[in-house]
Coordinates of C-alpha atoms in Angstrom, one line a residue:
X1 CA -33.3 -19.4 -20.2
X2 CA -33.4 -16.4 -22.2
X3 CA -31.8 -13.1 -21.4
X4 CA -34.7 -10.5 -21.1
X5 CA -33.0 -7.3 -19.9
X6 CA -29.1 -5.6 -19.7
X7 CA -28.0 -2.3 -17.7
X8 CA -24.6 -0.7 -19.3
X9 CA -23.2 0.9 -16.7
X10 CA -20.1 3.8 -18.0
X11 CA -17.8 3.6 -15.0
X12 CA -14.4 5.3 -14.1
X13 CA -11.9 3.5 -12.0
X14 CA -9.8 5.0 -9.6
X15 CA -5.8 4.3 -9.6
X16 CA -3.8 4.1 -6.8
X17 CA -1.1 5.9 -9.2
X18 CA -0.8 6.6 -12.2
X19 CA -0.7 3.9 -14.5
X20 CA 1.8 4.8 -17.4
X21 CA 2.8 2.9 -20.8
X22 CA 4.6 3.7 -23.8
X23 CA 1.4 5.4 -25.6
X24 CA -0.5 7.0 -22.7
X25 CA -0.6 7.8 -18.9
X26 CA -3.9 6.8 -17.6
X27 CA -5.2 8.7 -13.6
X28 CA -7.9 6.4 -14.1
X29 CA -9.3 3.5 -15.7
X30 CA -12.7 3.7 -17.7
X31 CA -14.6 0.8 -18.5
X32 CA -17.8 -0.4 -19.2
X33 CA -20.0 -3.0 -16.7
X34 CA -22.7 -4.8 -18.9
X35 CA -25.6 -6.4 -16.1
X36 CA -27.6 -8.9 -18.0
X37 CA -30.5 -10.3 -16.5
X38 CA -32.5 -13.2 -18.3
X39 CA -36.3 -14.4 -17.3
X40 CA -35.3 -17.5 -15.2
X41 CA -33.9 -14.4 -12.3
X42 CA -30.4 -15.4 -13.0
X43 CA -27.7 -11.8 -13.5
X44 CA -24.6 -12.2 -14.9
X45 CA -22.1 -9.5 -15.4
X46 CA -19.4 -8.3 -18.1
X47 CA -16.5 -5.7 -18.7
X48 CA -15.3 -3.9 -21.4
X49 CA -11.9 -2.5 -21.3
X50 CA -11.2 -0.1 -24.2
X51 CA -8.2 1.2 -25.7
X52 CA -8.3 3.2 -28.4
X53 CA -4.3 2.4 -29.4
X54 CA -5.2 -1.6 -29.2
X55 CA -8.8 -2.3 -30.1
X56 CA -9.7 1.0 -31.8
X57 CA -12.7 1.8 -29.1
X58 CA -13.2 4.6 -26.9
X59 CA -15.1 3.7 -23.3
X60 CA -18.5 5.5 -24.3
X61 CA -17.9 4.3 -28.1
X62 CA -18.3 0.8 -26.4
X63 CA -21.4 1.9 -24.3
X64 CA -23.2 3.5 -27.2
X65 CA -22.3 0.2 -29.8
X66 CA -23.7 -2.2 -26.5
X67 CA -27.0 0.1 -26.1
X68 CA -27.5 0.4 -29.8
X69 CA -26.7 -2.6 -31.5
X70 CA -25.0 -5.7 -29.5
X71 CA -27.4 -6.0 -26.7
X72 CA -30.6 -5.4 -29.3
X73 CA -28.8 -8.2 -31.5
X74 CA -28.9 -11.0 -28.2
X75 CA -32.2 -10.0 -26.2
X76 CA -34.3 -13.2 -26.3
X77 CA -31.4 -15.5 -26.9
X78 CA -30.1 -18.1 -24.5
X79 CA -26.6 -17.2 -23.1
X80 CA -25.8 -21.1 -23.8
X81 CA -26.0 -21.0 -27.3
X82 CA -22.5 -18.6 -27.4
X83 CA -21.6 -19.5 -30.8
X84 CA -24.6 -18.3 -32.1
X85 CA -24.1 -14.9 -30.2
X86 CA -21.3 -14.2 -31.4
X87 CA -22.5 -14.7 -35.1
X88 CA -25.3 -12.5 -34.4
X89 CA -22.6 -9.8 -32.7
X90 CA -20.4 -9.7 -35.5
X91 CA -23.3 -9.7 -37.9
X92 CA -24.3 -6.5 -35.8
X93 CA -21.1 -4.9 -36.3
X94 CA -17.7 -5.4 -37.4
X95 CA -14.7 -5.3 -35.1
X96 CA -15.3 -3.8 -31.3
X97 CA -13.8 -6.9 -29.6
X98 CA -13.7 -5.4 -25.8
X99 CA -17.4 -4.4 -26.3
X100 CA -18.3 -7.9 -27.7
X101 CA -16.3 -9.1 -24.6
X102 CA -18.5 -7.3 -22.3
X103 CA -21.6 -9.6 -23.5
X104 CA -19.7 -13.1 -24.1
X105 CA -18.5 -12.4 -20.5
X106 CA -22.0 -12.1 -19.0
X107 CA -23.2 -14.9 -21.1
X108 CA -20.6 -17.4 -19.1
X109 CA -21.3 -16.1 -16.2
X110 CA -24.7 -17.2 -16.4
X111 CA -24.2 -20.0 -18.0
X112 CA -22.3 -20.9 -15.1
X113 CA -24.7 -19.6 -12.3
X114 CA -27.5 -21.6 -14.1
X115 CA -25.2 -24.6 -13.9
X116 CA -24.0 -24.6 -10.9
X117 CA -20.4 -24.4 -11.9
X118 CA -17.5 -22.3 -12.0
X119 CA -16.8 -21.2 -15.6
X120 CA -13.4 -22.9 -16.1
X121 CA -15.5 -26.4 -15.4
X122 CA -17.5 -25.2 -18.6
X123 CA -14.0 -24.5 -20.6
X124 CA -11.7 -27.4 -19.5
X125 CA -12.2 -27.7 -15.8
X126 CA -8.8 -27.3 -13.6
X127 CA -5.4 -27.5 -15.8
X128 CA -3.3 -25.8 -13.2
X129 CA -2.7 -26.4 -9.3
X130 CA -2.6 -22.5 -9.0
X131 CA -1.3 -19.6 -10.9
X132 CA 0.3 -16.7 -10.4
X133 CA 0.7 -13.1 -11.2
X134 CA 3.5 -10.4 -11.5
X135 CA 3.7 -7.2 -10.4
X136 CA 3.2 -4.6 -12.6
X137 CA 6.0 -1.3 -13.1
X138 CA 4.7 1.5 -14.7
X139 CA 7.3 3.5 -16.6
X140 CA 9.4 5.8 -14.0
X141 CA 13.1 6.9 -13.7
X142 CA 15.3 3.6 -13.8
X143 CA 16.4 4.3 -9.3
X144 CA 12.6 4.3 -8.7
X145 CA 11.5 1.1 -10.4
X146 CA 14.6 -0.9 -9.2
X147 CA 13.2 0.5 -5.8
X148 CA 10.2 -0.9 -6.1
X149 CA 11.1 -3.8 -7.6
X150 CA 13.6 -4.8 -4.6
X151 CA 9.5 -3.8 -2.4
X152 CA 7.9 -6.0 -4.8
X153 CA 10.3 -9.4 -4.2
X154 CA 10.4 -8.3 -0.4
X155 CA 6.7 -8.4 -0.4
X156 CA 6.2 -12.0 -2.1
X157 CA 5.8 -11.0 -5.5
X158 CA 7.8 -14.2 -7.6
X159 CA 7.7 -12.1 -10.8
X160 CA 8.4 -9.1 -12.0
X161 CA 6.4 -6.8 -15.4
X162 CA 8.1 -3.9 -16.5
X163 CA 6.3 -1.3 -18.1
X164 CA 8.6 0.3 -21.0
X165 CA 8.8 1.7 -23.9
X166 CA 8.5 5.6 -23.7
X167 CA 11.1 8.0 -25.0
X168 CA 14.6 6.5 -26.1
X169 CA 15.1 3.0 -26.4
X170 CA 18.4 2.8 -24.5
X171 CA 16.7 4.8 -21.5
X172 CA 14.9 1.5 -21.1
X173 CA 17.4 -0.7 -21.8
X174 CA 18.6 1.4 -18.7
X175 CA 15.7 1.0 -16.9
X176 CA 15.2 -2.8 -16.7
X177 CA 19.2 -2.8 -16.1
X178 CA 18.7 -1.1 -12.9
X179 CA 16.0 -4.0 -11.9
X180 CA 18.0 -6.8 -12.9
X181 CA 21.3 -5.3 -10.7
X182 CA 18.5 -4.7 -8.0
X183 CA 16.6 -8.0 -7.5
X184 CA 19.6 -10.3 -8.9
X185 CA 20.0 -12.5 -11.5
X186 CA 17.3 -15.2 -10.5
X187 CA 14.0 -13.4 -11.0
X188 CA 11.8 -13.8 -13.7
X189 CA 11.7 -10.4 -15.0
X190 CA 9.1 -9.7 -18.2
X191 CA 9.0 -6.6 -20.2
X192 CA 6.5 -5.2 -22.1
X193 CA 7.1 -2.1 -24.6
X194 CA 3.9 -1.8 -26.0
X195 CA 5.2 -1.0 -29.4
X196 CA 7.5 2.0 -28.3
X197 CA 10.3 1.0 -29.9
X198 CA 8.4 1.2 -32.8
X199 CA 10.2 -0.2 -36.2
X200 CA 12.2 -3.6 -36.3
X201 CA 15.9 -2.0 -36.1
X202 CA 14.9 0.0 -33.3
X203 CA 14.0 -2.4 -31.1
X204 CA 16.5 -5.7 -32.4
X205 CA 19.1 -2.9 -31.3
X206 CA 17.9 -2.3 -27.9
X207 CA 17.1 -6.2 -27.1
X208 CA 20.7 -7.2 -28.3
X209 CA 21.6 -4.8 -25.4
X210 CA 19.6 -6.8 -23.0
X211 CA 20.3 -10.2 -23.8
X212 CA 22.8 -10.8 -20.6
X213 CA 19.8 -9.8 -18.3
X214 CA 17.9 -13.5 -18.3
X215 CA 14.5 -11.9 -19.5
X216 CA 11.7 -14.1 -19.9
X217 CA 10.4 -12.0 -22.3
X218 CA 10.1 -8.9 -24.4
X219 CA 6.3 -8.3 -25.8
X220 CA 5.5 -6.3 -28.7
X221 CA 8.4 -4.4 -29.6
X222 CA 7.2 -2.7 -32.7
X223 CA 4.2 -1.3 -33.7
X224 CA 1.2 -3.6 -34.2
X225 CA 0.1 -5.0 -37.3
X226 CA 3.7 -5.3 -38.5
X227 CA 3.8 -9.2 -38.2
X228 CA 6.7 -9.0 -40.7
X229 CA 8.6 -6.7 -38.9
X230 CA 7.6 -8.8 -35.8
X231 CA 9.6 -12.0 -37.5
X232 CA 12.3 -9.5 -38.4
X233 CA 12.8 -8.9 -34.6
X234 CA 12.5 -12.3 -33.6
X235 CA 15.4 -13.8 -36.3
X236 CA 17.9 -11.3 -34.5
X237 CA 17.9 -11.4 -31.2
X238 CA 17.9 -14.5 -28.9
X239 CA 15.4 -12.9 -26.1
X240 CA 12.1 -14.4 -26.5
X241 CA 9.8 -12.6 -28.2
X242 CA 5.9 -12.5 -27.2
X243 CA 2.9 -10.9 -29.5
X244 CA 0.8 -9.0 -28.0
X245 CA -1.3 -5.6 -30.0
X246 CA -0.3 -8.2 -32.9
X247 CA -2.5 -10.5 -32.5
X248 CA -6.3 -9.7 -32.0
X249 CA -8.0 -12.8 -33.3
X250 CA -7.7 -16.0 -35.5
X251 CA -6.6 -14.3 -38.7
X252 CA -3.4 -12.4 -37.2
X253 CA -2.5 -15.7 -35.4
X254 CA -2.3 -17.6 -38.0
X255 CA -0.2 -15.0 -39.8
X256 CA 2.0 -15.0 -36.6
X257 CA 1.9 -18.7 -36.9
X258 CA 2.8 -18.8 -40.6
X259 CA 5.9 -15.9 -41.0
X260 CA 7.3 -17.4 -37.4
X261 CA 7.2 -13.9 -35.5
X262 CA 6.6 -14.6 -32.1
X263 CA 8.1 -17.3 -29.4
X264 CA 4.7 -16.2 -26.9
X265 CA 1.5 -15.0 -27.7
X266 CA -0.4 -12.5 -25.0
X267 CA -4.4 -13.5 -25.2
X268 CA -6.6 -10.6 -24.0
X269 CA -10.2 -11.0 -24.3
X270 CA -10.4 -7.6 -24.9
X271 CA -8.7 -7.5 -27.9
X272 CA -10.4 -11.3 -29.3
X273 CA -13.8 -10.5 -27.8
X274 CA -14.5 -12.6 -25.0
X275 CA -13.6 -15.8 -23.0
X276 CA -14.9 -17.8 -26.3
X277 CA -12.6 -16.6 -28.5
X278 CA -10.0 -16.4 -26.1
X279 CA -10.0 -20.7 -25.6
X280 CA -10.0 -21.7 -29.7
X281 CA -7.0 -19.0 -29.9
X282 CA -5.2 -21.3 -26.7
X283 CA -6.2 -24.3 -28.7
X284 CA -5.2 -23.3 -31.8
X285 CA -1.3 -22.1 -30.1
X286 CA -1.0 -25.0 -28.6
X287 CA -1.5 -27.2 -32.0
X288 CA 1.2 -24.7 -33.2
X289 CA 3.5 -25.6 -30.3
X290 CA 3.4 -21.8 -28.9
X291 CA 2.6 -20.7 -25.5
X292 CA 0.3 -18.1 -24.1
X293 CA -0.5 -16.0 -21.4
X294 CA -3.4 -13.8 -20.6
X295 CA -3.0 -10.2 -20.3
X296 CA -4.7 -7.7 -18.5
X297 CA -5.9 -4.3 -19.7
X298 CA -6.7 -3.3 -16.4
X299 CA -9.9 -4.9 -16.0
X300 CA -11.8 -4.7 -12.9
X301 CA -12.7 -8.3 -11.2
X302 CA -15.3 -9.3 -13.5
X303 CA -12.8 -8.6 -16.3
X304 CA -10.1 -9.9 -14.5
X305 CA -11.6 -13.2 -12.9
X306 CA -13.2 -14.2 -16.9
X307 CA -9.7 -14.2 -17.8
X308 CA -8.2 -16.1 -14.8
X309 CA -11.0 -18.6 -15.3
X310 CA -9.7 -18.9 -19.2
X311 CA -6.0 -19.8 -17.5
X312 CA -7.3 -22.4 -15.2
X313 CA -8.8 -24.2 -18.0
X314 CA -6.0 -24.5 -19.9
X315 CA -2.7 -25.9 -20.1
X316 CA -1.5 -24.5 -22.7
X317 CA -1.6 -21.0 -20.9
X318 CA 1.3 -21.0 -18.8
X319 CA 1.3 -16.9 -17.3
X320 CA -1.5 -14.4 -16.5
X321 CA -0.9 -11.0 -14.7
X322 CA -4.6 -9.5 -14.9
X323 CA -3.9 -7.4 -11.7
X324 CA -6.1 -4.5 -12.5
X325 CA -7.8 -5.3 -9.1
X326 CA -4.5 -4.2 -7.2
X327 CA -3.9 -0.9 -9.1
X328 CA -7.7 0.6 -7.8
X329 CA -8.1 2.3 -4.7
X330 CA -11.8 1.4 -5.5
X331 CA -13.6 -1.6 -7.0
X332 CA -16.9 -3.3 -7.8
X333 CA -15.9 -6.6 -6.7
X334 CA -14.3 -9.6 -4.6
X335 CA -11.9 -11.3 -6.5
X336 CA -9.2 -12.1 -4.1
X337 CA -5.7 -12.3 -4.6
X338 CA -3.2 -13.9 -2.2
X339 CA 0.2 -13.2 -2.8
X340 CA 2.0 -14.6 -5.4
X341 CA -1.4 -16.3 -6.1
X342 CA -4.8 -15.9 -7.4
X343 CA -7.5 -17.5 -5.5
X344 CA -10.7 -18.6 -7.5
X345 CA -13.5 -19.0 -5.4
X346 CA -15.3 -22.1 -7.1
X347 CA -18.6 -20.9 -6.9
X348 CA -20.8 -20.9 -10.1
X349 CA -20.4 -18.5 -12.4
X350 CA -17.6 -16.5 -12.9
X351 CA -17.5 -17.0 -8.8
X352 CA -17.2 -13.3 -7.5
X353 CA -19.9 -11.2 -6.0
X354 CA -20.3 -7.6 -6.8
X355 CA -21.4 -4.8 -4.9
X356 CA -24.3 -2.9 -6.4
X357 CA -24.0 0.2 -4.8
X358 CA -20.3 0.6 -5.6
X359 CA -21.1 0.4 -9.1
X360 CA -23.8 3.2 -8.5
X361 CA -21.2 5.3 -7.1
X362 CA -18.1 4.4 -9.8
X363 CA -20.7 5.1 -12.4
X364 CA -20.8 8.0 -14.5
X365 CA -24.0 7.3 -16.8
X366 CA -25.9 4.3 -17.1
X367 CA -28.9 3.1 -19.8
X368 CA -31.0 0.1 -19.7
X369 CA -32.0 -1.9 -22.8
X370 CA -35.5 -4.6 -23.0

């Protein structure tokens, strides 16, 4: 099997709402669908999910690097041999790890179609029963997420991921008091600041305000690439603390790892480049006695059910909130989600089906590469 042929389709995503985080407010979600199609008839499909505040990569920077130099750099190979894609990938071009994602993405999709298996029985097979996923706050006035926080546990939801991290530091400390008074004391409530609270004072400060409120988390505090800083947080406060725009790939774990800065580490395989890298980074965690989660940034169900498929295949990875699906008034595909759950299909591949002509319509300019 060789792949022969790839469509890049530039795509915009409708949101139900605005999505909102510390660094940017988002009306909708660009991405990029990669359809690779290899000589046996077998299609598989792939996502990238830029941000140019995590991965430095813009949606149409990801297109053009895809049309110009990653899928030239894997026509003609076999999507089994993943290793060596990757090599030729990185010998392509440095960095770019959502685009990279896009192509590692496809390649276990049909790996899995030409199997006859569901990825996660190519990665580890079935670690968990079931898992399940949060919802997702955005950053509003404290009154109106405690609001609909108290719709999200009356709804089924058994978690709770506030958005935070914009403006002053006690305004969210505010904020996620005004959930915790709402829902009570016994939900699991996770926050993620996106690195709004910027330097290690900053946001030790605000989480010594917070440590009465039985968080499970708080993620990335302070800006990324200040492991140190990271550590600096971690020694004074008692909340745990989880990595997430700190840790791309191998080399920041293992700094993570070596200066003690984080309790959890947030995989994305947009940020590590696929489903691939995403496993030896669980691996490698779990040698170091550190749990994981998968995160979402917002991907669509192909981007989504890769990463669910990582969680099911591991142990190790104990959370996942890739809800993207959820927060579009308009998709591509099927995965389905049954509240608090996430329900894989088990069909081959990554085990979704998607719709052709939405993709036409979500699509905003397209290119195919032989």
């Amino acid at each position: 099997m060789k792949i022969i042929k790839a469509t890049v389709h530039a795509v915009r995503f409708p949101l139900r709402e605005p999505f909102i985080v510390s660094y940017a407010t988002y009306p909708d979600m660009p991405a990029v669908i990669l359809r690779l199609e290899t000589d046996t008839g077998l299609v598989g499909y792939g996502e990238a999910v830029t941000d140019e505040h995590v991965t430095g990569e813009y949606y149409l920077s990801a297109y053009e690097i895809l049309k110009h130099l990653l899928i030239p750099a894997v026509i003609g190979e076999n999507p089994f041999d993943i290793e060596r894609i990757h090599g030729k990938m990185n010998g392509a071009v440095s960095g770019n790890p959502a685009a990279k994602a896009a192509i590692d993405i496809a390649c276990y999709d049909l790996m899995g179609k030409a199997a006859g298996q569901p990825v996660y029985n190519l990665i580890g097979g079935r670690a968990h029963e079931r898992i399940e996923y949060p919802r997702v706050l955005s950053i509003e006035a404290p009154e109106i997420m405690a609001e609909k926080a108290v719709r999200a546990v009356e709804d089924g939801y058994s978690s709770l991921k506030l958005k935070v991290g914009k403006g002053d530091p006690m305004d969210d400390v505010a904020r996620i008091k005004a959930v915790r008074k709402a829902v009570g004391p016994d939900v699991p409530i996770r926050v993620d600041v996106n690195q709004g609270w910027k330097t290690p004072g900053t946001a030790a400060a605000a989480i010594r305000e917070l440590e009465g409120e039985n968080l499970k988390w708080i993620e990335q505090p302070i800006r990324m690439g200040d492991i140190r800083g990271l550590a600096d947080v971690r020694r004074k406060v008692t909340v745990p603390v989880m990595a997430d725009e700190s840790l791309h790939g191998m080399e920041e774990f293992l700094e993570i790892v070596r200066l003690e800065a984080a309790d959890v580490l947030n995989i994305k395989l947009m940020k590590c480049g696929g489903i691939y890298p995403a496993i030896h980074i669980g691996k490698a965690a779990e040698a170091a006695g550190m749990p994981c989660q998968v995160g979402s940034m917002v991907e669509s169900s192909v981007g989504s059910a890769a990463g669910y498929h990582v969680v099911m295949s591991r142990s190790n990875i104990q959370s996942a909130e890739l809800t993207g699906p959820l927060l579009f008034s308009e998709e591509i595909g099927d995965l389905k989600y049954e509240l608090p759950q996430i329900l894989l299909s088990g069909q081959p591949g990554l085990g979704i089906t998607v719709d052709e002509e939405q993709l036409e319509k979500l699509t905003v300019k397209k290119e195919t590469v032989q």
